[in-house]
Amino acid sequence: MNYNILIGGAAGQGINTLSSLLEKILHRKGYYLFSNMDYMSRVRGGHNFVQIRFGDEPITSHHSALDLVIALDQETLDLHQSRLKDTGVIFIDRSLNESKTSDNKQLKTYDFKSVAKELENNRVEGSVTVGAVLKHFGLDLDYVKESCDSIFKKVSIAQLNYTAIEKGMDLAESLLTLNPMPNNQDKILINGNQALALGALAGGLDYYVAYPMSPSTGIMTYLSSKQSEAGIVVEQAEDEIAAINMAIGGAYAGARSMTGTSGGGFSLMVESLGLSGIMEIPLVVVDVQRPGPATGLPTRTEQSDLSFVLTASHGEISRMILSVKSAEDAFYATVRALNIADKYQIPVIILSDQFLADTSQTIDAFNFDNITINRHISKKEDITEGTYKRYEMTENGISPRIIPGKIEGQVILSDSDEHDEYGNITESADVRIKQMNKRMQRLEMLKSVVEEPEHFGSEQPNLLLMGWGSMYGPLQEAVKMLQDDGYKVASLVFGDLYPLPTKLLEKYHDKANTLVNVEQNFTGQLGKLIRQETGIHCQKSILKYDGRQLSGEEIYNRVIKEVL
């Protein structure tokens, strides 16, 4: 069982409230959900939509064929009715121009607006519609009240919307009967930005500072809503340059610090990324990618910052780059990023993207038993020679790090210039070489902690599809569809990107006849990185760069047409 609903209209018509309410109800009823947003960069108007797939098994990608279209305006009707299945229907309000569509037998015209008007609040039209949707799928009012209470904080408003849903159910007829689902209290419904923010809290974040920039803003919004409860500080800086420098300052003072932005903001942060490198300051930077260059498509998705972040900064620094593959992965990966930054005193860059940021998915509740917060702060007894040397040469290349003012009599000298072990500025060639060797030595150490890409599909594949980050879910679905057709196919999806893990890559490269990189960019940036690091060449590429995410179905179709 698997159904696909599209809710479309102009910005300002209440699409988000309608979809959020419907998602919460379906989730509480025990169904698995996968919902993604497609919206324009404007406050009002334009064409926006939300797609909600739900069913009785986990769902990892969006899909084009629709079972139900809720058209809040004529444009939605015109753009999406061709995607409707033969069994699908369209819900519209009677006020839309019926003369253009009266011969469409799939069209269901209801008095959503009139019912809302009878309830003396036009804003409950969306809830009236939700009632009609529930009735269409043969669902009852169980969990509806709880869902209204969770979205509408004012009791009277929650009750009004509950009433609107009841009224909406009276409008429609039941055309489907869904299997009831068991209780799903061990499941949560969460989007990528929220999961990443929760991971930061679980990982011991003390200080988050950022400048709002779509689609990363949701991280700051979520953290700021929890800062009192969590005992952290969330700061909105005046720009991204200030944000990363404030985060570095927080880390210098001992706080677990993180900043987040999108591609344009990351561009502004680059000089200070190098500052954290030469000062050996632990720092996590989240780049929620969107299509560039410049403003590009600010509310849409792309995976086009990988090549940039690999070398961002003048000069050379050790860094680690990882991408998050799903909401579940975003949580655990963020904890890990904070621990790695702390241990190796390096910047760790997390790559996410708009698709993942705004996609809500049913996943297992986070297991906090798997979470550890590993701080690497030196103590008084670690200062071996009586005088603290911030940049002391050590066997493993990591200098002792103490917090200013915490150990009596010890002074911390830290500088953006090249420096000796004490932190004094120097232009000594010998010291320069030693300090560079020490800092870059960490790249070798990181190779021992990188995680191999996730493999799924055949152990003896003829065809190997490789992706990273948010391509995880769509590739899962595509591989399953190809295997169902009898193809020997597998996929490797990278989370850790730099240093590049190579064991599984080399293993399956030796088995597969054809390697294909599947990415959301123009130049095939993962394919280039793999070739640069290993000499392994991808024979084919499946690339997309129109700002819309590849689906599992789309990958399947392109593999059939362009590869096999």
XYZ file of C-alpha atoms in Angstrom:
564
model
C 0.000 0.000 0.000
C 1.439 3.302 -1.044
C -0.354 6.578 -1.887
C 0.901 9.874 -3.184
C -0.800 13.206 -2.455
C 0.096 16.619 -3.894
C -1.078 19.829 -2.240
C -0.467 22.840 -4.466
C -1.200 26.549 -4.536
C 0.344 29.953 -4.104
C 2.514 31.026 -1.197
C 0.223 32.413 1.491
C -2.659 29.999 0.803
C -1.896 27.797 3.818
C -0.192 24.874 2.092
C 2.229 24.308 4.951
C -0.462 24.235 7.640
C -2.646 21.906 5.607
C 0.197 19.511 4.837
C 1.617 19.596 8.375
C -1.750 18.744 9.867
C -2.352 15.923 7.418
C 1.162 14.551 7.966
C 0.758 14.553 11.730
C -2.549 12.735 11.550
C -1.237 10.076 9.158
C 1.902 9.658 11.240
C -0.064 9.244 14.462
C -2.232 6.671 12.742
C 0.926 4.630 12.179
C 1.622 5.118 8.467
C 5.115 5.676 7.086
C 5.516 9.082 5.462
C 7.869 10.776 3.046
C 7.001 14.374 2.203
C 9.009 16.892 0.211
C 8.490 20.551 -0.605
C 8.806 22.443 -3.876
C 8.517 26.171 -3.325
C 9.485 29.430 -4.958
C 11.594 32.166 -3.451
C 8.815 34.590 -2.654
C 6.585 35.426 0.296
C 3.270 35.385 -1.557
C 2.127 34.068 -4.915
C 3.988 31.794 -7.305
C 3.435 28.067 -7.475
C 4.365 25.859 -4.537
C 3.486 22.326 -3.622
C 4.054 19.614 -1.067
C 4.030 15.931 -1.958
C 3.135 13.404 0.728
C 3.750 9.715 0.105
C 2.447 7.403 2.783
C 2.035 3.674 3.171
C 2.507 0.638 5.347
C 6.248 0.244 4.666
C 9.212 2.646 4.906
C 9.439 5.096 1.983
C 12.764 6.593 0.874
C 11.956 8.776 -2.129
C 9.309 10.936 -3.734
C 7.366 9.777 -6.787
C 5.712 11.448 -9.753
C 2.417 9.509 -10.195
C -0.326 10.948 -7.986
C -3.364 9.454 -6.267
C -4.775 12.749 -5.071
C -4.198 16.375 -6.036
C -5.472 19.094 -3.720
C -5.542 22.128 -5.977
C -5.805 25.390 -4.092
C -5.585 27.319 -7.348
C -6.074 26.854 -11.077
C -2.325 26.709 -11.748
C -1.987 23.573 -9.636
C -4.770 21.982 -11.615
C -3.180 22.912 -14.928
C 0.324 21.804 -13.976
C -0.299 18.533 -12.184
C -3.484 16.876 -13.399
C -1.503 15.056 -16.098
C 0.433 13.256 -13.332
C -2.749 11.765 -11.924
C -3.155 7.993 -11.985
C -6.233 6.594 -13.709
C -7.679 5.916 -10.278
C -6.665 9.299 -8.907
C -8.840 12.291 -8.076
C -8.489 16.053 -7.741
C -10.007 18.069 -4.910
C -10.831 21.681 -5.650
C -13.030 24.315 -4.119
C -16.206 25.217 -5.971
C -15.035 28.785 -6.381
C -12.443 27.712 -8.949
C -13.517 28.096 -12.537
C -15.497 24.936 -13.187
C -16.233 25.744 -16.810
C -12.698 24.797 -17.803
C -12.740 21.474 -16.028
C -16.359 20.351 -15.809
C -15.744 17.428 -18.183
C -12.987 16.037 -15.981
C -14.497 12.992 -14.273
C -11.611 12.825 -11.826
C -12.454 16.252 -10.477
C -14.148 16.456 -7.064
C -15.591 19.877 -6.342
C -16.322 20.744 -2.697
C -17.428 23.750 -0.694
C -14.272 24.105 1.387
C -14.395 27.887 1.467
C -18.110 28.022 2.245
C -17.743 25.675 5.210
C -14.841 27.730 6.528
C -16.979 30.844 6.142
C -19.802 29.182 8.095
C -17.283 28.569 10.880
C -16.510 32.298 10.771
C -12.831 31.792 10.044
C -11.627 31.560 6.452
C -8.255 30.306 7.641
C -9.682 26.884 8.570
C -10.308 26.053 4.913
C -7.244 23.819 4.972
C -8.585 21.818 7.899
C -11.914 21.386 6.110
C -9.904 19.970 3.227
C -8.018 17.624 5.574
C -11.380 16.249 6.715
C -12.358 15.498 3.125
C -9.012 13.762 2.537
C -9.450 11.571 5.606
C -12.914 10.581 4.443
C -11.632 9.882 0.920
C -9.158 7.360 2.332
C -11.730 5.868 4.688
C -9.960 7.127 7.809
C -11.662 8.081 11.083
C -11.088 10.855 13.587
C -8.666 8.897 15.766
C -5.582 11.023 16.624
C -7.063 14.076 14.906
C -7.633 16.012 18.099
C -4.089 15.320 19.342
C -2.721 16.468 16.014
C -4.724 19.701 16.122
C -3.518 20.349 19.670
C 0.099 19.886 18.633
C -0.102 22.371 15.778
C -2.504 24.993 17.107
C -1.283 26.098 20.535
C -4.393 28.111 21.423
C -7.113 25.747 22.675
C -9.965 27.567 20.957
C -8.142 27.548 17.614
C -7.300 23.853 17.936
C -10.950 23.080 18.677
C -12.109 25.196 15.737
C -9.829 23.292 13.380
C -10.994 19.976 14.791
C -14.562 21.046 14.067
C -13.516 22.087 10.565
C -12.076 18.622 9.956
C -15.334 17.045 11.138
C -17.260 19.275 8.735
C -14.875 18.423 5.942
C -15.466 14.720 6.461
C -19.152 15.332 5.855
C -18.383 16.755 2.416
C -16.552 13.814 0.850
C -17.211 10.143 0.231
C -14.994 7.168 1.056
C -13.460 5.792 -2.119
C -10.655 3.789 -0.487
C -10.133 1.605 2.557
C -6.685 1.606 4.138
C -5.182 -1.103 6.269
C -5.046 -0.031 9.913
C -1.524 0.324 11.223
C -0.083 -0.673 14.606
C 1.003 1.903 17.133
C 4.206 3.605 16.028
C 5.436 5.238 19.213
C 8.941 4.032 18.393
C 8.861 6.118 15.188
C 9.261 9.839 14.672
C 8.456 12.169 11.785
C 11.226 14.696 11.267
C 12.940 16.696 8.528
C 16.664 16.963 7.818
C 17.262 20.368 9.390
C 15.454 19.391 12.580
C 17.363 16.107 12.814
C 20.669 17.870 12.295
C 19.812 20.409 15.003
C 18.797 17.630 17.393
C 22.062 15.851 16.643
C 23.930 18.999 17.576
C 22.100 19.145 20.914
C 22.736 15.463 21.568
C 26.391 15.998 20.692
C 26.853 18.595 23.398
C 26.526 21.786 21.387
C 26.980 24.896 23.529
C 26.976 27.678 20.963
C 25.349 28.031 17.553
C 25.787 31.227 15.617
C 24.593 31.887 12.090
C 23.113 34.393 9.707
C 19.742 33.327 8.218
C 20.068 31.903 4.732
C 17.703 29.481 3.019
C 17.676 26.535 3.240
C 19.896 26.380 6.341
C 17.768 28.705 8.457
C 15.650 25.868 9.824
C 18.615 24.661 11.889
C 18.898 27.980 13.682
C 15.134 28.301 14.028
C 14.898 24.910 15.696
C 17.898 25.439 17.981
C 16.710 28.883 19.048
C 13.334 27.400 19.982
C 15.110 24.966 22.304
C 17.955 27.122 23.635
C 16.442 27.826 27.058
C 15.386 24.218 27.526
C 18.742 22.895 26.330
C 20.892 25.494 28.085
C 22.718 26.621 24.950
C 23.307 29.978 23.305
C 21.980 30.654 19.810
C 23.112 33.894 18.223
C 22.042 35.550 14.985
C 25.105 37.328 13.630
C 25.077 40.296 11.275
C 26.534 38.217 8.428
C 28.299 34.932 7.737
C 31.788 36.386 8.262
C 30.813 37.415 11.751
C 29.051 34.095 12.332
C 32.060 31.877 11.712
C 34.405 34.182 13.607
C 32.049 34.213 16.590
C 31.867 30.423 16.419
C 35.672 30.237 16.392
C 35.755 32.571 19.378
C 33.270 30.387 21.224
C 35.331 27.284 20.524
C 38.519 29.062 21.642
C 36.783 29.784 24.935
C 35.845 26.102 25.335
C 32.289 25.997 23.985
C 31.268 23.339 21.501
C 30.559 25.612 18.582
C 28.845 25.254 15.256
C 27.716 27.526 12.474
C 25.467 26.856 9.527
C 24.765 28.458 6.196
C 24.203 27.745 2.525
C 26.587 28.021 -0.416
C 26.731 31.814 -0.699
C 27.252 32.179 3.021
C 29.930 29.509 3.018
C 31.777 31.524 0.379
C 31.986 34.400 2.852
C 33.251 32.098 5.604
C 36.200 30.749 3.657
C 38.996 32.944 5.060
C 37.950 32.132 8.604
C 37.753 28.449 7.781
C 41.504 28.737 7.250
C 41.768 30.654 10.517
C 40.275 27.732 12.409
C 42.778 25.503 10.609
C 45.928 27.392 11.525
C 44.671 28.149 15.038
C 43.737 24.473 15.465
C 40.257 25.395 16.699
C 37.561 22.682 16.664
C 34.681 23.894 14.532
C 31.691 22.364 12.753
C 30.331 24.216 9.714
C 27.096 23.075 8.086
C 26.544 23.918 4.426
C 22.950 23.220 3.394
C 23.488 23.377 -0.344
C 21.324 25.177 -2.861
C 21.930 25.869 -6.551
C 24.406 28.645 -7.272
C 26.365 30.500 -8.336
C 25.432 33.694 -6.506
C 21.777 33.690 -5.512
C 21.018 30.953 -8.032
C 17.833 29.136 -7.042
C 17.687 29.956 -3.337
C 14.844 27.639 -2.343
C 15.797 24.637 -4.437
C 18.285 21.835 -4.220
C 21.677 20.861 -5.605
C 24.859 19.044 -4.600
C 27.292 21.478 -6.166
C 29.482 22.659 -3.278
C 31.584 19.522 -2.837
C 34.446 20.587 -5.108
C 34.432 24.012 -3.475
C 34.585 22.891 0.150
C 37.357 20.385 -0.619
C 39.848 23.206 -1.039
C 38.046 26.219 0.436
C 40.595 28.472 2.149
C 43.830 29.885 0.894
C 46.748 27.762 1.954
C 46.360 24.194 3.085
C 44.598 22.882 6.153
C 43.435 19.548 7.436
C 39.696 19.206 7.280
C 37.057 16.559 7.215
C 34.016 16.664 4.942
C 30.992 14.522 5.415
C 27.545 14.560 3.892
C 24.301 13.547 5.535
C 22.253 10.885 3.781
C 18.897 11.084 5.532
C 17.209 12.652 8.528
C 18.297 9.705 10.653
C 21.875 9.992 9.446
C 21.873 13.772 9.980
C 21.320 13.240 13.696
C 24.150 10.765 14.281
C 26.542 12.374 11.788
C 26.315 15.723 13.565
C 27.214 14.142 16.895
C 30.162 12.467 15.224
C 31.266 15.694 13.511
C 31.397 17.528 16.836
C 33.471 14.757 18.414
C 35.895 14.566 15.488
C 36.374 18.344 15.373
C 37.114 18.323 19.087
C 39.559 15.413 18.971
C 41.577 16.520 15.963
C 41.182 20.299 16.463
C 40.105 20.824 12.886
C 37.132 22.232 10.986
C 34.596 19.585 10.031
C 32.212 20.498 7.226
C 28.790 18.874 7.024
C 27.122 18.967 3.597
C 23.363 18.767 3.476
C 20.983 20.199 0.851
C 17.575 21.789 0.462
C 15.866 18.544 -0.455
C 16.992 16.828 2.710
C 16.506 19.947 4.821
C 12.826 20.241 3.906
C 11.950 16.557 3.558
C 10.070 14.931 6.424
C 10.366 11.189 6.841
C 9.194 8.540 9.274
C 12.249 7.054 10.955
C 13.123 5.090 14.092
C 13.356 7.173 17.236
C 16.941 8.203 17.939
C 18.875 5.857 20.187
C 20.662 7.952 22.755
C 22.472 4.880 24.067
C 24.650 5.200 20.952
C 25.585 8.797 21.730
C 28.796 9.787 23.442
C 30.170 13.276 23.915
C 33.943 13.094 23.772
C 35.709 16.260 24.814
C 39.449 16.551 24.424
C 40.425 19.321 26.795
C 43.836 19.076 28.419
C 44.302 19.331 32.176
C 46.996 20.810 34.392
C 48.826 17.490 34.623
C 49.028 17.336 30.826
C 51.344 20.358 30.799
C 54.593 18.456 31.017
C 57.225 21.166 31.154
C 55.476 23.603 33.459
C 54.810 26.154 30.722
C 51.934 25.661 28.355
C 52.736 25.421 24.674
C 49.554 25.810 22.640
C 51.191 24.451 19.514
C 53.478 21.887 21.090
C 55.025 19.335 18.773
C 53.639 15.947 19.721
C 54.044 12.457 18.393
C 50.490 12.226 17.063
C 50.427 15.797 15.755
C 47.761 17.058 18.135
C 48.812 19.765 20.560
C 47.379 19.989 24.076
C 44.407 22.318 24.245
C 43.453 24.109 27.433
C 40.709 26.651 27.993
C 41.713 30.260 28.704
C 41.551 31.089 32.393
C 40.975 27.527 33.544
C 44.515 26.693 34.694
C 46.174 29.193 36.966
C 49.371 30.709 35.716
C 49.106 29.411 32.178
C 48.844 31.775 29.263
C 47.473 30.830 25.863
C 49.023 32.524 22.876
C 47.149 31.922 19.657
C 47.569 33.606 16.311
C 46.520 33.532 12.684
C 50.145 34.015 11.618
C 52.532 31.102 11.532
C 53.724 30.516 15.056
C 56.104 28.498 17.174
C 55.067 26.013 19.828
C 54.248 28.806 22.304
C 52.129 30.723 19.837
C 54.692 33.438 19.096
C 54.666 34.714 15.508
C 57.540 33.464 13.426
C 58.812 33.358 9.854
C 61.314 30.630 10.553
C 61.412 28.167 7.684
C 62.187 25.332 10.069
C 59.290 26.115 12.388
C 56.965 26.608 9.445
C 57.747 23.146 8.111
C 57.294 21.534 11.520
C 53.978 23.228 12.232
C 52.651 22.472 8.736
C 53.674 18.842 9.033
C 51.990 18.650 12.411
C 48.706 20.133 11.181
C 48.575 18.134 7.965
C 49.514 14.905 9.774
C 45.876 14.769 10.873
C 44.727 13.929 7.380
C 46.423 10.554 7.734
C 44.840 10.081 11.141
C 41.405 10.888 9.744
C 41.751 8.086 7.204
C 41.531 5.632 10.088
C 38.193 7.033 11.291
C 36.336 7.619 8.019
C 33.290 5.443 7.471
C 32.898 3.427 4.321
C 29.968 4.221 1.995
C 26.758 2.291 2.513
C 26.335 -0.602 0.131
C 23.005 -2.055 -0.925
C 22.036 -4.352 -3.742
C 23.943 -7.196 -5.353
C 27.226 -8.497 -3.932
C 28.293 -9.312 -7.494
C 27.011 -6.294 -9.421
C 27.457 -5.699 -13.119
C 26.363 -2.130 -12.581
C 27.500 0.029 -9.648
C 25.673 3.299 -8.952
C 27.508 5.757 -6.742
C 26.065 8.771 -4.988
C 26.401 10.845 -1.856
C 24.290 12.641 0.689
C 20.608 12.938 -0.107
C 20.866 10.590 -3.093
C 20.739 7.801 -0.508
C 16.960 7.321 -0.468
C 16.336 7.677 -4.222
C 19.204 5.277 -4.979
C 17.776 2.736 -2.551
C 14.482 2.823 -4.404
C 16.115 2.760 -7.848
C 18.292 -0.255 -6.999
C 15.259 -2.151 -5.730
C 13.327 -1.399 -8.945
C 16.277 -2.513 -11.098
C 16.746 -5.679 -9.061
C 13.045 -6.439 -9.414
C 13.640 -6.327 -13.183
C 16.439 -8.865 -12.817
C 19.474 -6.609 -13.137
C 22.600 -7.275 -11.057
C 23.007 -3.803 -9.630
C 24.370 -2.305 -6.439
C 24.937 1.139 -5.023
C 27.528 2.816 -2.840
C 26.339 5.982 -1.140
C 29.039 8.055 0.512
C 28.532 9.894 3.778
C 32.182 10.576 4.526
C 33.709 12.298 1.513
C 37.093 13.596 2.594
C 39.351 11.920 3.294
C 37.697 9.588 0.811
C 37.076 6.048 2.114
C 38.228 3.594 -0.548
C 37.911 -0.002 0.682
C 34.391 -0.730 -0.563
C 34.945 1.415 -3.634
C 37.906 -0.693 -4.691
C 36.117 -3.929 -3.770
C 33.043 -3.306 -5.904
C 34.960 -1.529 -8.650
C 36.785 -4.789 -9.257
C 33.464 -6.608 -9.633
C 31.330 -4.193 -11.635
C 31.515 -3.724 -15.388
C 30.097 -0.217 -15.331
C 30.377 2.528 -12.733
C 27.894 5.390 -12.758
C 27.994 8.460 -10.546
C 24.526 9.771 -9.743
C 24.617 13.358 -8.555
C 22.718 16.636 -8.347
C 25.258 18.806 -10.156
C 26.589 19.568 -13.642
C 30.171 18.351 -13.440
C 29.900 15.083 -11.506
C 31.842 16.247 -8.473
C 31.890 12.903 -6.645
C 33.093 11.213 -9.823
C 35.905 13.753 -10.066
C 36.876 13.265 -6.433
C 36.958 9.485 -6.844
C 39.136 9.803 -9.937
C 41.426 12.266 -8.159
C 41.889 10.101 -5.086
C 41.917 6.606 -6.605
C 42.267 6.798 -10.377
C 38.944 4.958 -10.673
C 36.913 6.334 -13.553
C 33.124 6.357 -13.834
C 32.091 5.318 -17.348
C 28.706 7.031 -17.122
C 27.086 9.835 -15.183
C 23.480 10.524 -14.289
C 23.390 14.196 -13.375
C 20.613 16.655 -12.657
C 20.983 20.373 -12.000
C 17.562 21.967 -12.525
C 17.027 22.497 -8.801
C 14.712 19.500 -8.453
C 15.732 16.271 -6.760
C 16.227 13.034 -8.666
C 13.677 10.457 -7.532
C 14.180 6.716 -7.408
C 11.807 6.360 -10.329
C 13.750 8.930 -12.368
C 17.091 7.247 -11.688
C 15.577 3.916 -12.704
C 14.278 5.336 -15.985
C 17.569 7.067 -16.821
C 19.602 3.937 -16.051
C 17.377 1.951 -18.413
C 17.584 4.600 -21.130
C 21.133 5.955 -20.788
C 23.217 3.164 -19.248
C 21.882 -0.330 -19.916
